[in-house]
XYZ file of C-alpha atoms in Angstrom:
82
model
C 84.363 80.547 93.071
C 82.104 83.043 94.795
C 79.166 81.149 93.315
C 80.340 77.828 94.746
C 80.993 79.362 98.155
C 77.823 81.452 98.394
C 75.109 79.512 96.611
C 73.711 76.056 97.285
C 73.406 75.538 93.522
C 77.212 75.698 93.310
C 77.529 71.976 94.004
C 75.968 71.357 90.593
C 78.957 73.087 88.991
C 81.332 70.282 89.918
C 78.944 67.717 88.471
C 78.614 69.613 85.190
C 82.375 70.114 84.869
C 82.992 66.412 85.464
C 80.566 65.651 82.611
C 82.348 68.223 80.401
C 79.110 70.188 80.102
C 77.659 67.544 77.810
C 74.081 68.173 78.912
C 73.431 71.632 77.499
C 70.256 71.989 79.570
C 72.255 71.581 82.780
C 74.875 73.998 81.521
C 72.278 76.603 80.541
C 70.588 76.263 83.945
C 73.937 76.656 85.694
C 74.797 79.773 83.699
C 71.404 81.250 84.580
C 71.966 80.361 88.242
C 75.305 82.169 88.249
C 73.838 85.219 86.545
C 71.019 85.479 89.090
C 73.192 84.845 92.146
C 75.106 87.495 94.107
C 78.386 85.891 92.948
C 79.017 88.262 90.051
C 78.551 91.338 92.238
C 80.839 89.821 94.871
C 83.523 89.141 92.259
C 83.202 92.685 90.906
C 83.555 94.107 94.421
C 86.712 92.047 94.948
C 88.106 93.217 91.594
C 87.412 96.842 92.533
C 89.380 96.367 95.765
C 92.358 95.016 93.832
C 92.138 97.854 91.313
C 91.950 100.445 94.083
C 95.040 98.961 95.746
C 96.856 98.997 92.410
C 95.916 102.628 91.875
C 97.134 103.520 95.367
C 100.435 101.812 94.567
C 100.858 104.065 91.537
C 101.146 107.097 93.831
C 104.916 106.578 94.095
C 105.311 107.427 90.415
C 105.303 110.921 88.932
C 101.896 112.283 87.992
C 102.139 112.048 84.226
C 100.305 110.552 81.263
C 101.776 107.091 81.933
C 100.496 106.954 85.491
C 97.134 108.311 84.370
C 96.966 105.614 81.666
C 97.620 102.869 84.216
C 95.075 104.381 86.587
C 92.495 104.620 83.805
C 93.211 101.034 82.764
C 92.533 99.761 86.287
C 89.259 101.679 86.339
C 88.238 100.463 82.901
C 88.902 96.803 83.694
C 86.536 96.772 86.666
C 83.882 99.174 85.382
C 83.413 97.946 81.795
C 80.095 96.423 80.841
C 80.214 92.687 80.344
């Protein structure tokens, strides 16, 4: 949704979805537009904020391997290469 909100090319998304992506050229162009827009970075930043809040919430639990595993999982989810 960051793409729709931040990029003028986002209006094309609705059109492509309504056509069920039947025109592969349109779909490929849309995918390229998303990849080259700031939307992915914005989504990653938002995910990092959620992960950080989750990690802060873990502070109420004892510092043990279970808490570390949950902390590491939150980090992994937002930092993995896609």
